[in-house]
mmCIF file of C-alpha atoms in Angstrom:
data_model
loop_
_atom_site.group_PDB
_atom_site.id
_atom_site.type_symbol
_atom_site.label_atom_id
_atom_site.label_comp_id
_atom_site.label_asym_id
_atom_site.label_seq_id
_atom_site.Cartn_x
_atom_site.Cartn_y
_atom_site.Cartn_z
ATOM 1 C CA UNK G 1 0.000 0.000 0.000
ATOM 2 C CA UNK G 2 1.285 3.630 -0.853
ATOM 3 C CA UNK G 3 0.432 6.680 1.416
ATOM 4 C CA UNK G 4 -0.548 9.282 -0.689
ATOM 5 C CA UNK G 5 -2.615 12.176 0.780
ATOM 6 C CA UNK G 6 -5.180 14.321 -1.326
ATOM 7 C CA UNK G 7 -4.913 18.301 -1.387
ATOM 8 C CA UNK G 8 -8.571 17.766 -2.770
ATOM 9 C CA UNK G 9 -9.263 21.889 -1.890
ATOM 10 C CA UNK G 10 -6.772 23.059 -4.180
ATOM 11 C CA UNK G 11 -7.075 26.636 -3.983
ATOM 12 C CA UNK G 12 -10.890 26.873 -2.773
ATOM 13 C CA UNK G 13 -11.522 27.678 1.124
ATOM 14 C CA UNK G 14 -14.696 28.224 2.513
ATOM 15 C CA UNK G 15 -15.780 31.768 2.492
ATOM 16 C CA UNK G 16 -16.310 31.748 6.154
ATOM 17 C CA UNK G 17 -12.654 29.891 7.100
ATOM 18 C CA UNK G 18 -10.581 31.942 9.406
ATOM 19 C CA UNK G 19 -8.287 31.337 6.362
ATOM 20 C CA UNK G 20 -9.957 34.298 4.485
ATOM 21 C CA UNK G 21 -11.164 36.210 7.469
ATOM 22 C CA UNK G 22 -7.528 36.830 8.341
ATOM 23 C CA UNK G 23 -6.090 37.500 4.351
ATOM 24 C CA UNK G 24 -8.975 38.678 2.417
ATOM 25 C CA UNK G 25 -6.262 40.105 0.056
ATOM 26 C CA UNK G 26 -5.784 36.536 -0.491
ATOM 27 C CA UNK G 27 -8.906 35.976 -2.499
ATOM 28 C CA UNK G 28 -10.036 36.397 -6.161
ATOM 29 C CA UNK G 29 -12.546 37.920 -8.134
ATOM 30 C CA UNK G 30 -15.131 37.710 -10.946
ATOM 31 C CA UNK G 31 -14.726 41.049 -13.391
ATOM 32 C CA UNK G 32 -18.049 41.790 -11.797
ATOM 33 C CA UNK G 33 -16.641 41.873 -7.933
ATOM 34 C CA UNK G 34 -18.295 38.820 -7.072
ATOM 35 C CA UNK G 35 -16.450 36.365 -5.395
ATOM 36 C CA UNK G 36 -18.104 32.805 -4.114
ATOM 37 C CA UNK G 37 -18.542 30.277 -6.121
ATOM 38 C CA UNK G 38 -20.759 27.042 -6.105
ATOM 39 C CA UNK G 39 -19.984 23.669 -6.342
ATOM 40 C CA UNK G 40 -20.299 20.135 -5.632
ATOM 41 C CA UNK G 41 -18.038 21.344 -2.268
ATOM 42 C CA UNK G 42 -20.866 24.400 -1.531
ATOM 43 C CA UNK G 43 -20.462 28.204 -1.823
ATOM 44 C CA UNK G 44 -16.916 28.556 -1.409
ATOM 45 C CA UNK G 45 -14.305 31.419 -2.611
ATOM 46 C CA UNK G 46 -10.691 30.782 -4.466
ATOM 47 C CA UNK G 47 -7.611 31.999 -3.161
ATOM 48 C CA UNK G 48 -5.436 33.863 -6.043
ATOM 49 C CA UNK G 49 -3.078 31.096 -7.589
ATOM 50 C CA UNK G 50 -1.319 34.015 -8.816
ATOM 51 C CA UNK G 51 -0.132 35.677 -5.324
ATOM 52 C CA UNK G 52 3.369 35.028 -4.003
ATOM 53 C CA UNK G 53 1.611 35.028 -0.299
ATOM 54 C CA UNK G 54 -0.941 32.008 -1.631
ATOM 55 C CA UNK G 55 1.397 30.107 -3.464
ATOM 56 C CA UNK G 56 3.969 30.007 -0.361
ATOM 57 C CA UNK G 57 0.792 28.988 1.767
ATOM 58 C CA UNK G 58 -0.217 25.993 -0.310
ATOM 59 C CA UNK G 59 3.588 25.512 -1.164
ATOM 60 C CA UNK G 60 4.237 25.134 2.725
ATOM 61 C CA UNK G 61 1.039 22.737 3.644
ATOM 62 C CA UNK G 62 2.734 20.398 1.142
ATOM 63 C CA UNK G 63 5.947 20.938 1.842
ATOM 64 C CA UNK G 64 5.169 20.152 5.602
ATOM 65 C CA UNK G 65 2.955 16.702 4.868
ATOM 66 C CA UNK G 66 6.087 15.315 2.835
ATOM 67 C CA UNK G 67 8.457 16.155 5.768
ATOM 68 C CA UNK G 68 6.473 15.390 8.666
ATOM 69 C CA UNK G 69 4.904 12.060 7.756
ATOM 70 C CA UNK G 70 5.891 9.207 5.932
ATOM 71 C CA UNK G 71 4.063 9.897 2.301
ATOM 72 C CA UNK G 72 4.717 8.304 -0.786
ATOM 73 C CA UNK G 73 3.621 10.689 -2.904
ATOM 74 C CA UNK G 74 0.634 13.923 -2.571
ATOM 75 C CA UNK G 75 -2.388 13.782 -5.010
ATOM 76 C CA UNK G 76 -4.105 17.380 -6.828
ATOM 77 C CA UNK G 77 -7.505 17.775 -7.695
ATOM 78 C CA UNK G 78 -8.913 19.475 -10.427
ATOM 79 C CA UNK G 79 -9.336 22.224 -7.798
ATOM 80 C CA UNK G 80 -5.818 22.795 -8.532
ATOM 81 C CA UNK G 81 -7.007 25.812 -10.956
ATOM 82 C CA UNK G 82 -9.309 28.428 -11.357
ATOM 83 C CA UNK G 83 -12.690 28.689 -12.628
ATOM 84 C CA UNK G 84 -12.080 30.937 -16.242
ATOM 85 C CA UNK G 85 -14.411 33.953 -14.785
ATOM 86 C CA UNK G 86 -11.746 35.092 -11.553
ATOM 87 C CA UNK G 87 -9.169 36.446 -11.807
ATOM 88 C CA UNK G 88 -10.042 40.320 -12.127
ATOM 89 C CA UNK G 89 -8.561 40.905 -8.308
ATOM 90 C CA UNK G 90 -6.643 43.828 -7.932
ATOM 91 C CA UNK G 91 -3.448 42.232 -7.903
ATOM 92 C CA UNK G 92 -3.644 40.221 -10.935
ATOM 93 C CA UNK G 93 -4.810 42.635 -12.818
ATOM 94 C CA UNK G 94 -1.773 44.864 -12.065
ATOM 95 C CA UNK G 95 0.351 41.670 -12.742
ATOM 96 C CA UNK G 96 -1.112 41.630 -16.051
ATOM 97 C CA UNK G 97 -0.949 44.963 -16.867
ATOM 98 C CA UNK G 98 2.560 45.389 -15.701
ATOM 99 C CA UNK G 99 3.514 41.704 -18.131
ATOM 100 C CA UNK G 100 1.869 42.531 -21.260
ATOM 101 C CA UNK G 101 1.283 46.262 -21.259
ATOM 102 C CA UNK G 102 -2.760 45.626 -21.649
ATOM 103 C CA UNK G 103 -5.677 45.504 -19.972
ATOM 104 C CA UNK G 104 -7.281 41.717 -18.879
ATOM 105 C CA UNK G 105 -9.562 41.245 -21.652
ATOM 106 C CA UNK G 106 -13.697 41.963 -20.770
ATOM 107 C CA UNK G 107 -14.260 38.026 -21.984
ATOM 108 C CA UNK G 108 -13.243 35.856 -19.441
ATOM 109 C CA UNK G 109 -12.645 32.987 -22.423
ATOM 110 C CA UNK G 110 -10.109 35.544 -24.551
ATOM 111 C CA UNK G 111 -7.259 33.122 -25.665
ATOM 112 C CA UNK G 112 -4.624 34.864 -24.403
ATOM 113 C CA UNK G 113 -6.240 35.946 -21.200
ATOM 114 C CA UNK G 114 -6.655 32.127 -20.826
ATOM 115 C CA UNK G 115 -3.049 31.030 -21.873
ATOM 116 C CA UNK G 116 -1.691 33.808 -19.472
ATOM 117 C CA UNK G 117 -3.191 32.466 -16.665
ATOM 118 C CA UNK G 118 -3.371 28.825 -17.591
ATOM 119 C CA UNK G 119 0.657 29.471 -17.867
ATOM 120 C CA UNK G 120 1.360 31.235 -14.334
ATOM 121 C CA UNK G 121 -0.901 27.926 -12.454
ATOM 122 C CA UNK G 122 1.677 26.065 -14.406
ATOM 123 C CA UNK G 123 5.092 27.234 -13.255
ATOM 124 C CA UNK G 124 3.875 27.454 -10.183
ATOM 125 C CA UNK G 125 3.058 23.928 -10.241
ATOM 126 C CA UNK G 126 6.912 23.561 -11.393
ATOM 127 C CA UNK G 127 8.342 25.279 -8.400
ATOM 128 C CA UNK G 128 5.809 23.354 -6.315
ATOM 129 C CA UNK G 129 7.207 20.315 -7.370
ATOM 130 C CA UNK G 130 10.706 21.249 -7.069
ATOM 131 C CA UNK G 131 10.026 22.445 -3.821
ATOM 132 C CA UNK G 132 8.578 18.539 -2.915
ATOM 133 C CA UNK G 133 11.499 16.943 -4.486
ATOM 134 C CA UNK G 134 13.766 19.023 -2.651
ATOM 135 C CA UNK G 135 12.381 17.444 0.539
ATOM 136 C CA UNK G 136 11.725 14.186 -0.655
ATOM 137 C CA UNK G 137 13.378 12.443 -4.029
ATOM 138 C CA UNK G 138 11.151 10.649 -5.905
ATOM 139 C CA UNK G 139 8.181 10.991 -4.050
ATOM 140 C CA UNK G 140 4.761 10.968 -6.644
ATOM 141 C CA UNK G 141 3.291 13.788 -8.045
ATOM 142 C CA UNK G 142 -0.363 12.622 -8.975
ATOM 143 C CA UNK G 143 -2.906 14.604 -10.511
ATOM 144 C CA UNK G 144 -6.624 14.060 -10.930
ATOM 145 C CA UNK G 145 -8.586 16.714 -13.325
ATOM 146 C CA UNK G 146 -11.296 17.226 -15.269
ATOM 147 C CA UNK G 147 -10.984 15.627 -19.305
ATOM 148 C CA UNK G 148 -9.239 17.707 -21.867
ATOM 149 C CA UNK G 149 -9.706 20.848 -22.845
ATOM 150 C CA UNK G 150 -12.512 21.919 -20.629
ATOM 151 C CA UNK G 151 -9.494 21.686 -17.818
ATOM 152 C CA UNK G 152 -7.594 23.883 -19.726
ATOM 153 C CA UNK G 153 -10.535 26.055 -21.355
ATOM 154 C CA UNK G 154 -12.817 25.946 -18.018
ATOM 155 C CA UNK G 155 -10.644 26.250 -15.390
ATOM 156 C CA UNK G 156 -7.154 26.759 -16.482
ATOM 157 C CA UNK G 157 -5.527 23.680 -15.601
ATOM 158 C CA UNK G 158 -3.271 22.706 -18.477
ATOM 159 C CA UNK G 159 -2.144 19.322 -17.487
ATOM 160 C CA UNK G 160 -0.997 18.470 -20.910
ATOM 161 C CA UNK G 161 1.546 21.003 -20.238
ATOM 162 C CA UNK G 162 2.176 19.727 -16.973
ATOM 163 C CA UNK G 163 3.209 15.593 -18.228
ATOM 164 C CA UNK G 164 5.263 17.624 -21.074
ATOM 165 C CA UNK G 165 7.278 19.509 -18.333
ATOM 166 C CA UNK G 166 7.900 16.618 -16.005
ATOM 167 C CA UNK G 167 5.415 18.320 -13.189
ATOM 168 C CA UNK G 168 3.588 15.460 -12.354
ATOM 169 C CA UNK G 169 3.952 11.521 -12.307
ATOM 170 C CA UNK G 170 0.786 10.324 -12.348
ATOM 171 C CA UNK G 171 -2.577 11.190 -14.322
ATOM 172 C CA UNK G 172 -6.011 9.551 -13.048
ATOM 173 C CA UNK G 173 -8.917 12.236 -15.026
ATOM 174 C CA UNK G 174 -12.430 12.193 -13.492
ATOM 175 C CA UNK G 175 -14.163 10.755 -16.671
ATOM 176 C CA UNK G 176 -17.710 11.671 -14.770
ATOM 177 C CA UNK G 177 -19.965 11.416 -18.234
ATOM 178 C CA UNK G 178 -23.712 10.269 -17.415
ATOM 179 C CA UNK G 179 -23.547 7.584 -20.575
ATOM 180 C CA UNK G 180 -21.483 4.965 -21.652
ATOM 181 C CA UNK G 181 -20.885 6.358 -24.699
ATOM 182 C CA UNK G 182 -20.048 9.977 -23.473
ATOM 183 C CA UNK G 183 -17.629 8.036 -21.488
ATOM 184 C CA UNK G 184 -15.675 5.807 -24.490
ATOM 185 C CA UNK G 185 -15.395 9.905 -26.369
ATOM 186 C CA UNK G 186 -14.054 10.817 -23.744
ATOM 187 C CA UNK G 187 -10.881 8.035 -22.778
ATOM 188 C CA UNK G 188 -10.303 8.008 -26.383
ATOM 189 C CA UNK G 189 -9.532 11.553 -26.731
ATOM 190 C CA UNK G 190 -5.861 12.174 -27.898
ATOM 191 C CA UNK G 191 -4.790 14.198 -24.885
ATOM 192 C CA UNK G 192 -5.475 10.785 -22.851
ATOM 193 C CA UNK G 193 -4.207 8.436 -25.196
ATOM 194 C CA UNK G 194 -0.789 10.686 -25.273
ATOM 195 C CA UNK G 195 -1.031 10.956 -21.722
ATOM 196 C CA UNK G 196 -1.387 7.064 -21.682
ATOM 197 C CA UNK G 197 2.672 6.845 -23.337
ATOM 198 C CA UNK G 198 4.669 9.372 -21.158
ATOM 199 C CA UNK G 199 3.180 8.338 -17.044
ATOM 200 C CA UNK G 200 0.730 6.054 -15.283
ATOM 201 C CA UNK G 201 -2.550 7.125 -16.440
ATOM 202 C CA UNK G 202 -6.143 6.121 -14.941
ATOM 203 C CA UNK G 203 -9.694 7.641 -15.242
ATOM 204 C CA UNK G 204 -11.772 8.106 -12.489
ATOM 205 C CA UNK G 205 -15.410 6.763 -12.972
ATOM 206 C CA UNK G 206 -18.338 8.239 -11.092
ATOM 207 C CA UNK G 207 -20.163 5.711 -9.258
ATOM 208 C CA UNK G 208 -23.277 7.581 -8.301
ATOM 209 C CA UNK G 209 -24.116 10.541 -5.891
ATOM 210 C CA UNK G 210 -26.544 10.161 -2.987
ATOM 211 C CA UNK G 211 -28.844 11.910 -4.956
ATOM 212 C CA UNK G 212 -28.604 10.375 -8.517
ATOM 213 C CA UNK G 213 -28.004 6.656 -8.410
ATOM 214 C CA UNK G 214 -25.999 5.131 -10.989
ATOM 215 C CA UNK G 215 -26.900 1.626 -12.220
ATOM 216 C CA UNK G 216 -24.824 -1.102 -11.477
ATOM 217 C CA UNK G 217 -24.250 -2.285 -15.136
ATOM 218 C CA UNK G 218 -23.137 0.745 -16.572
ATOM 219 C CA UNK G 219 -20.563 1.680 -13.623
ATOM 220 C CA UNK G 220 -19.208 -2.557 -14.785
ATOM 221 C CA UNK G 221 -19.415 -1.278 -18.962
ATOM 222 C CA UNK G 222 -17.249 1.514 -17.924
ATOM 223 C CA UNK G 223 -14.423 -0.317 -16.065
ATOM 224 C CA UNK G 224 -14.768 -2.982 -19.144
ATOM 225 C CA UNK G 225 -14.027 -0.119 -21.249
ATOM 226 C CA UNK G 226 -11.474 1.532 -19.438
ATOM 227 C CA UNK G 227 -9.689 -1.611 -19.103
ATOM 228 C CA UNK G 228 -9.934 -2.802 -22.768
ATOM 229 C CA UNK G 229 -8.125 0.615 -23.826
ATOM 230 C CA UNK G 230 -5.499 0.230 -21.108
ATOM 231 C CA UNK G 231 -6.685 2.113 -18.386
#
């Protein structure tokens, strides 16, 4: 058996954590001000990937599970990201300003808005892991996001990038699709079947919720099809 703890939070915190009460400069923004966000974890807010002060926080949580306990590796979520509309905090947008000269675009979606972003989550995720490998050699970097490119698109989380740079070790992508065949588009996209060549890769299937029961038989057609294409 391997230890391997999951940071499943990423950069969300409850709205109400003393977290946020005591760094509210810590948190990001919708273009519109707005700032919580809803999702299968509640109404919850996302600190600023993009903030030295955040990035030594989460950098230092993981830092400390590798060194105080005996870990094999540390697992992301796909809450290692942002949801595409934040990012319009004060901070960020003088980052932006002050690294390309322009204003962040009105669109949320604007390509190069996303790729700007999408790329500073990234080398941060390279120092990250630098920083764990510093502590402890050879330890596993797993990863577990959403399919490609809605990671990337949705909530910039390239972690096509991330295999290509050596950031993580491990890919297991929550292939949550409601049909069977939703679910074979999905494991045969090229991203996955790339993936499938450079590290370990696995899909996550969803099993049911508590509130929408999943049938038996098509939870089994899933792992048959996941296995057949070497998942």
């Amino acid at each position: 058996l391997l230890a391997i703890p999951w940071f499943e939070f990423g950069f969300m915190a409850p709205e109400t954590s003393e977290l946020v009460i005591q760094h509210p400069n810590w948190v990001t923004q919708r273009r519109n001000g707005t700032k919580t966000w809803v999702g299968a974890a509640g109404e919850v807010v996302w600190l600023n990937p993009f903030h030295p002060e955040v990035q030594k926080f989460i950098t230092d949580l993981v830092v400390e599970a590798v060194t105080q306990y005996d870990v094999d590796g540390i697992q992301f979520d796909d809450h290692m990201s942002l949801p595409n509309e934040f990012g319009y905090d004060p901070y960020t947008v003088a980052l932006y300003r002050q690294e390309t000269k322009q204003e962040p675009p009105a669109h949320p979606q604007a390509t190069d808005w996303v790729k700007w972003r999408a790329n500073k989550i990234t080398a941060f995720m390279n120092q990250l892991n630098q920083a764990i490998q510093a502590r402890k050699p050879n330890i596993i970097v797993s990863v577990s996001p959403n399919p490609y490119p809605s990671a990337y698109q949705s909530s910039l989380q390239d972690w096509v990038a991330w295999i290509n740079q050596n950031i993580v070790d491990e890919l297991i992508v929550q292939v949550y699709r409601p049909t069977l065949e939703a679910f074979i588009e999905q494991i045969a996209r090229p991203e996955l079947q790339a993936a499938k060549q450079k590290i370990p890769t696995a899909v996550g299937i969803l099993s049911g919720l508590r509130n929408n029961l999943t049938p038996l038989s098509l939870v089994k057609a899933k792992v048959t099809a996941a296995q057949t294409d070497g998942l």
